[in-house]
Coordinates of N, CA and C in Angstrom, one line a residue:
M9 N -51.2 -46.1 12.9 CA -52.4 -45.3 13.2 C -52.7 -44.4 11.9
R10 N -53.9 -44.4 11.5 CA -54.3 -43.7 10.3 C -54.7 -42.3 10.7
A11 N -54.3 -41.4 9.8 CA -54.7 -40.0 10.0 C -56.2 -39.8 9.7
R12 N -56.8 -39.0 10.4 CA -58.2 -38.8 10.2 C -58.4 -37.7 9.2
V13 N -59.2 -37.9 8.2 CA -59.6 -36.9 7.2 C -60.9 -36.3 7.5
S14 N -61.0 -35.0 7.4 CA -62.3 -34.4 7.8 C -63.4 -34.7 6.8
V15 N -64.6 -34.8 7.3 CA -65.7 -35.0 6.4 C -65.8 -33.9 5.3
G16 N -65.4 -32.7 5.7 CA -65.4 -31.6 4.7 C -64.4 -31.9 3.6
A17 N -63.2 -32.3 3.9 CA -62.2 -32.6 2.9 C -62.6 -33.7 2.0
T18 N -63.2 -34.8 2.6 CA -63.6 -35.9 1.8 C -64.8 -35.5 0.9
Y19 N -65.7 -34.7 1.4 CA -66.8 -34.2 0.6 C -66.3 -33.4 -0.6
R20 N -65.4 -32.5 -0.3 CA -64.9 -31.6 -1.4 C -64.2 -32.4 -2.4
A21 N -63.4 -33.4 -2.0 CA -62.7 -34.3 -3.0 C -63.7 -35.0 -3.9
R22 N -64.8 -35.5 -3.3 CA -65.8 -36.2 -4.1 C -66.5 -35.3 -5.1
C23 N -66.8 -34.1 -4.6 CA -67.4 -33.1 -5.5 C -66.5 -32.8 -6.6
E24 N -65.2 -32.6 -6.4 CA -64.2 -32.3 -7.4 C -64.2 -33.4 -8.5
R25 N -64.2 -34.7 -8.0 CA -64.2 -35.8 -9.0 C -65.5 -35.8 -9.8
I26 N -66.6 -35.5 -9.2 CA -67.9 -35.5 -9.9 C -67.8 -34.3 -10.9
E27 N -67.4 -33.2 -10.5 CA -67.3 -32.0 -11.4 C -66.3 -32.3 -12.6
Q28 N -65.3 -33.1 -12.4 CA -64.3 -33.5 -13.4 C -65.1 -34.4 -14.4
R29 N -65.9 -35.3 -13.9 CA -66.6 -36.2 -14.8 C -67.7 -35.4 -15.6
E30 N -68.3 -34.4 -15.0 CA -69.2 -33.5 -15.7 C -68.5 -32.8 -16.8
R31 N -67.3 -32.2 -16.6 CA -66.6 -31.5 -17.6 C -66.2 -32.4 -18.8
T32 N -65.8 -33.6 -18.5 CA -65.4 -34.5 -19.6 C -66.5 -35.3 -20.2
G33 N -67.7 -35.1 -19.8 CA -68.9 -35.8 -20.4 C -69.1 -37.1 -19.8
Q34 N -68.3 -37.6 -18.9 CA -68.5 -38.9 -18.3 C -69.8 -39.0 -17.4
H35 N -70.2 -37.8 -17.0 CA -71.4 -37.8 -16.1 C -72.7 -38.1 -16.8
D36 N -72.7 -38.0 -18.1 CA -73.8 -38.3 -18.9 C -73.7 -39.7 -19.6
A37 N -72.8 -40.5 -19.2 CA -72.6 -41.8 -19.8 C -73.8 -42.6 -19.7
R38 N -74.0 -43.5 -20.7 CA -75.2 -44.4 -20.7 C -74.6 -45.8 -20.8
R39 N -75.4 -46.8 -20.3 CA -75.0 -48.1 -20.5 C -76.3 -48.9 -20.9
A40 N -76.0 -49.9 -21.7 CA -77.1 -50.7 -22.2 C -77.7 -51.6 -21.1
V41 N -79.0 -51.7 -21.1 CA -79.6 -52.6 -20.1 C -80.5 -53.5 -20.9
K42 N -80.4 -54.8 -20.6 CA -81.3 -55.7 -21.3 C -81.7 -56.7 -20.3
G43 N -82.8 -57.4 -20.6 CA -83.3 -58.4 -19.7 C -84.8 -58.3 -19.5
T44 N -85.3 -59.0 -18.5 CA -86.7 -59.0 -18.2 C -86.9 -58.8 -16.7
R45 N -88.0 -58.4 -16.3 CA -88.4 -58.3 -14.9 C -89.7 -59.0 -14.8
R46 N -89.9 -59.6 -13.6 CA -91.2 -60.1 -13.3 C -92.3 -59.0 -13.2
V47 N -93.4 -59.3 -13.7 CA -94.5 -58.3 -13.7 C -95.1 -58.3 -12.3
R48 N -95.3 -57.2 -11.7 CA -96.0 -57.1 -10.4 C -97.5 -56.9 -10.5
D49 N -98.2 -57.5 -9.6 CA -99.6 -57.4 -9.6 C -100.0 -56.2 -8.8
H50 N -100.5 -55.2 -9.6 CA -100.9 -53.9 -9.0 C -102.0 -54.1 -7.9
E51 N -102.9 -55.0 -8.2 CA -104.0 -55.2 -7.2 C -103.5 -55.7 -5.8
A52 N -102.4 -56.5 -5.9 CA -101.8 -57.0 -4.6 C -101.2 -55.8 -3.8
R53 N -100.6 -54.8 -4.5 CA -100.1 -53.6 -3.8 C -101.2 -52.8 -3.2
I54 N -102.3 -52.6 -4.0 CA -103.4 -51.9 -3.5 C -104.1 -52.6 -2.2
A55 N -104.2 -53.9 -2.3 CA -104.8 -54.7 -1.2 C -103.9 -54.5 0.1
V56 N -102.6 -54.5 0.0 CA -101.8 -54.3 1.1 C -101.9 -52.9 1.7
L57 N -102.0 -51.9 0.9 CA -102.1 -50.5 1.4 C -103.5 -50.3 2.0
E58 N -104.5 -51.0 1.5 CA -105.9 -50.9 2.1 C -105.9 -51.6 3.5
R59 N -105.2 -52.8 3.5 CA -105.2 -53.6 4.7 C -104.6 -52.9 5.9
C60 N -103.6 -52.1 5.7 CA -102.8 -51.5 6.8 C -103.5 -50.3 7.4
H61 N -104.6 -49.8 6.8 CA -105.4 -48.6 7.4 C -104.5 -47.4 7.6
G62 N -103.5 -47.2 6.7 CA -102.7 -46.0 6.8 C -101.5 -46.1 7.8
L63 N -101.3 -47.3 8.4 CA -100.2 -47.4 9.4 C -99.1 -48.3 8.9
C64 N -97.9 -48.0 9.3 CA -96.8 -48.9 9.0 C -97.0 -50.2 9.7
E65 N -96.9 -51.4 9.0 CA -97.2 -52.7 9.6 C -96.0 -53.3 10.3
N66 N -94.9 -52.5 10.5 CA -93.9 -52.9 11.4 C -94.3 -52.5 12.8
H67 N -94.6 -53.4 13.6 CA -95.1 -53.1 14.9 C -94.0 -52.4 15.8
A68 N -92.8 -52.5 15.4 CA -91.7 -51.9 16.1 C -91.3 -50.5 15.6
C69 N -92.1 -50.1 14.6 CA -91.9 -48.7 14.0 C -92.0 -47.7 15.1
L70 N -91.1 -46.7 15.0 CA -91.1 -45.6 16.0 C -92.2 -44.6 15.7
I71 N -92.7 -44.5 14.5 CA -93.8 -43.6 14.1 C -94.7 -44.3 13.1
R72 N -95.5 -45.2 13.6 CA -96.4 -46.0 12.7 C -97.4 -45.2 12.0
D73 N -97.9 -44.1 12.6 CA -98.9 -43.3 12.0 C -98.2 -42.0 11.5
L74 N -97.7 -42.1 10.3 CA -96.9 -40.9 9.7 C -97.8 -39.8 9.3
S75 N -97.3 -38.6 9.5 CA -98.1 -37.4 9.0 C -97.8 -37.1 7.6
Y76 N -96.7 -37.8 7.1 CA -96.3 -37.6 5.7 C -97.4 -38.1 4.7
R77 N -97.6 -37.4 3.6 CA -98.6 -37.8 2.7 C -98.1 -37.7 1.3
T78 N -98.7 -38.5 0.4 CA -98.3 -38.5 -1.0 C -99.0 -37.2 -1.6
S79 N -98.7 -36.9 -2.9 CA -99.3 -35.8 -3.5 C -100.8 -36.0 -3.7
A80 N -101.3 -37.3 -3.6 CA -102.7 -37.6 -3.7 C -103.4 -37.5 -2.3
G81 N -102.6 -37.3 -1.3 CA -103.1 -37.2 0.1 C -103.1 -38.5 0.9
D82 N -102.6 -39.6 0.3 CA -102.6 -40.9 0.9 C -101.4 -40.9 1.9
P83 N -101.4 -41.8 2.9 CA -100.2 -42.0 3.7 C -99.0 -42.4 2.9
L84 N -97.9 -42.0 3.2 CA -96.6 -42.3 2.5 C -96.1 -43.6 3.0
L85 N -96.7 -44.7 2.4 CA -96.3 -46.0 2.7 C -96.0 -46.8 1.5
E86 N -95.1 -47.8 1.6 CA -94.7 -48.6 0.5 C -95.1 -50.0 0.7
A87 N -95.7 -50.7 -0.3 CA -96.0 -52.1 -0.3 C -94.7 -52.8 -0.7
D88 N -94.2 -53.6 0.3 CA -92.9 -54.3 0.0 C -93.2 -55.9 0.1
H89 N -92.4 -56.6 -0.8 CA -92.5 -58.0 -0.7 C -91.6 -58.5 0.4
I90 N -92.0 -59.4 1.3 CA -91.2 -59.9 2.4 C -90.0 -60.5 1.8
D91 N -90.1 -61.4 0.8 CA -89.0 -62.0 0.1 C -88.9 -61.3 -1.3
D92 N -87.7 -60.9 -1.7 CA -87.5 -60.2 -2.9 C -88.2 -60.7 -4.1
H93 N -89.1 -59.9 -4.7 CA -89.9 -60.3 -5.8 C -89.1 -60.8 -7.0
A94 N -88.0 -60.0 -7.3 CA -87.2 -60.4 -8.4 C -86.5 -61.7 -8.2
A95 N -86.3 -62.2 -7.0 CA -85.7 -63.4 -6.7 C -86.7 -64.6 -6.5
G96 N -88.0 -64.3 -6.8 CA -89.0 -65.3 -6.7 C -90.0 -65.2 -5.6
G97 N -89.9 -64.1 -4.8 CA -90.9 -63.8 -3.7 C -92.3 -63.7 -4.3
S98 N -93.2 -64.2 -3.5 CA -94.7 -64.2 -3.8 C -95.2 -62.8 -4.0
D99 N -96.0 -62.6 -5.0 CA -96.7 -61.3 -5.3 C -98.2 -61.4 -4.8
H100 N -98.3 -61.8 -3.5 CA -99.6 -62.0 -2.9 C -99.6 -61.2 -1.6
P101 N -100.7 -60.6 -1.2 CA -100.7 -59.7 0.0 C -100.3 -60.5 1.2
K102 N -100.5 -61.8 1.4 CA -100.0 -62.5 2.6 C -98.5 -62.5 2.6
A103 N -97.8 -62.2 1.5 CA -96.3 -62.2 1.5 C -95.8 -60.8 1.3
M104 N -96.6 -59.8 1.6 CA -96.3 -58.4 1.4 C -96.6 -57.6 2.6
I105 N -96.0 -56.5 2.8 CA -96.2 -55.7 4.0 C -96.1 -54.2 3.6
A106 N -96.9 -53.4 4.3 CA -96.9 -51.9 4.1 C -95.9 -51.4 5.1
L107 N -94.9 -50.6 4.6 CA -93.9 -50.1 5.4 C -93.7 -48.6 5.2
C108 N -93.4 -47.8 6.2 CA -93.0 -46.4 6.0 C -91.6 -46.4 5.4
P109 N -91.2 -45.3 4.8 CA -89.9 -45.3 4.1 C -88.7 -45.7 5.0
N110 N -88.8 -45.3 6.2 CA -87.7 -45.7 7.1 C -87.6 -47.2 7.4
C111 N -88.7 -47.8 7.7 CA -88.7 -49.2 7.9 C -88.4 -50.0 6.7
H112 N -88.8 -49.5 5.5 CA -88.5 -50.2 4.3 C -87.0 -50.1 4.0
A113 N -86.4 -49.0 4.3 CA -84.9 -48.9 4.1 C -84.2 -49.8 5.1
Y114 N -84.7 -49.9 6.3 CA -84.1 -50.7 7.3 C -84.2 -52.2 7.0
K115 N -85.4 -52.6 6.4 CA -85.5 -54.0 6.0 C -84.6 -54.3 4.8
T116 N -84.4 -53.3 4.0 CA -83.6 -53.6 2.8 C -82.1 -53.5 3.1
R117 N -81.6 -52.5 3.9 CA -80.2 -52.3 4.1 C -79.7 -52.3 5.6
G118 N -80.6 -52.5 6.5 CA -80.2 -52.4 7.9 C -79.5 -53.6 8.4
A119 N -78.7 -53.3 9.5 CA -77.9 -54.4 10.1 C -78.8 -55.5 10.7
G120 N -80.0 -55.2 11.1 CA -80.9 -56.2 11.7 C -82.0 -56.7 10.7
R121 N -81.7 -56.6 9.4 CA -82.7 -56.9 8.4 C -83.2 -58.3 8.4
A122 N -82.4 -59.3 8.7 CA -82.8 -60.7 8.7 C -83.8 -60.9 9.8
A123 N -83.6 -60.5 11.0 CA -84.5 -60.6 12.1 C -85.8 -59.9 11.8
L124 N -85.7 -58.6 11.3 CA -86.9 -57.8 10.9 C -87.7 -58.5 9.9
T125 N -87.1 -59.1 8.9 CA -87.8 -59.8 7.8 C -88.6 -60.9 8.4
E126 N -88.1 -61.6 9.3 CA -88.9 -62.8 9.9 C -90.0 -62.2 10.7
R127 N -89.9 -61.1 11.5 CA -91.0 -60.5 12.2 C -92.0 -60.0 11.3
L128 N -91.6 -59.4 10.2 CA -92.6 -58.9 9.2 C -93.3 -60.0 8.5
R129 N -92.7 -61.1 8.3 CA -93.4 -62.3 7.7 C -94.5 -62.7 8.5
I130 N -94.3 -62.8 9.8 CA -95.4 -63.2 10.8 C -96.5 -62.1 10.8
A131 N -96.1 -60.8 10.9 CA -97.1 -59.7 10.9 C -97.9 -59.7 9.6
A132 N -97.3 -59.9 8.5 CA -98.1 -59.8 7.2 C -99.1 -61.0 7.2
L133 N -98.6 -62.1 7.5 CA -99.5 -63.3 7.5 C -100.7 -63.1 8.5
A134 N -100.4 -62.6 9.7 CA -101.4 -62.4 10.7 C -102.4 -61.3 10.2
A135 N -102.0 -60.2 9.6 CA -102.9 -59.2 9.1 C -103.7 -59.8 7.9
H136 N -103.1 -60.6 7.1 CA -103.8 -61.2 6.0 C -104.9 -62.1 6.5
E137 N -104.6 -63.0 7.5 CA -105.5 -63.9 8.0 C -106.7 -63.2 8.8
A138 N -106.3 -62.1 9.5 CA -107.4 -61.4 10.2 C -108.4 -60.9 9.3
L139 N -108.1 -60.4 8.1 CA -109.0 -59.8 7.2 C -109.7 -60.9 6.3
R140 N -109.0 -62.0 6.1 CA -109.5 -63.0 5.2 C -110.7 -63.7 5.8
F141 N -110.7 -63.7 7.2 CA -111.9 -64.4 7.8 C -112.8 -63.4 8.5
T142 N -112.7 -62.1 8.1 CA -113.6 -61.1 8.7 C -114.8 -61.0 7.7
T143 N -116.0 -60.8 8.2 CA -117.1 -60.7 7.3 C -117.5 -59.2 7.2

């Protein structure tokens, strides 16, 4: 049986290690980064954010109409690629979805992210098709 360590003790130990790295200059360490990134289409992002009418496009979202706003006064939503853009995901609105920060985090790191991704794929395509054929 393992002894339980309090959250406070663990937190203090982490802070002590961080402070030690600060004192020794390790906290300001830099590493070289090289390579390329795929260029994202800014207009695709704007189209997705217009399409959603200020609502999170995850229909299972607990708070689809967020009261949170950006500094410009727009709804705090993120245009996300259904399939990771860096791994070859399409940069087209039919393959992108507007998500609130919580839903975006859940899609990226949540336990149910695979199932959510498939639901969002269907929702994004449906939203795209609905506007594509609207006059």
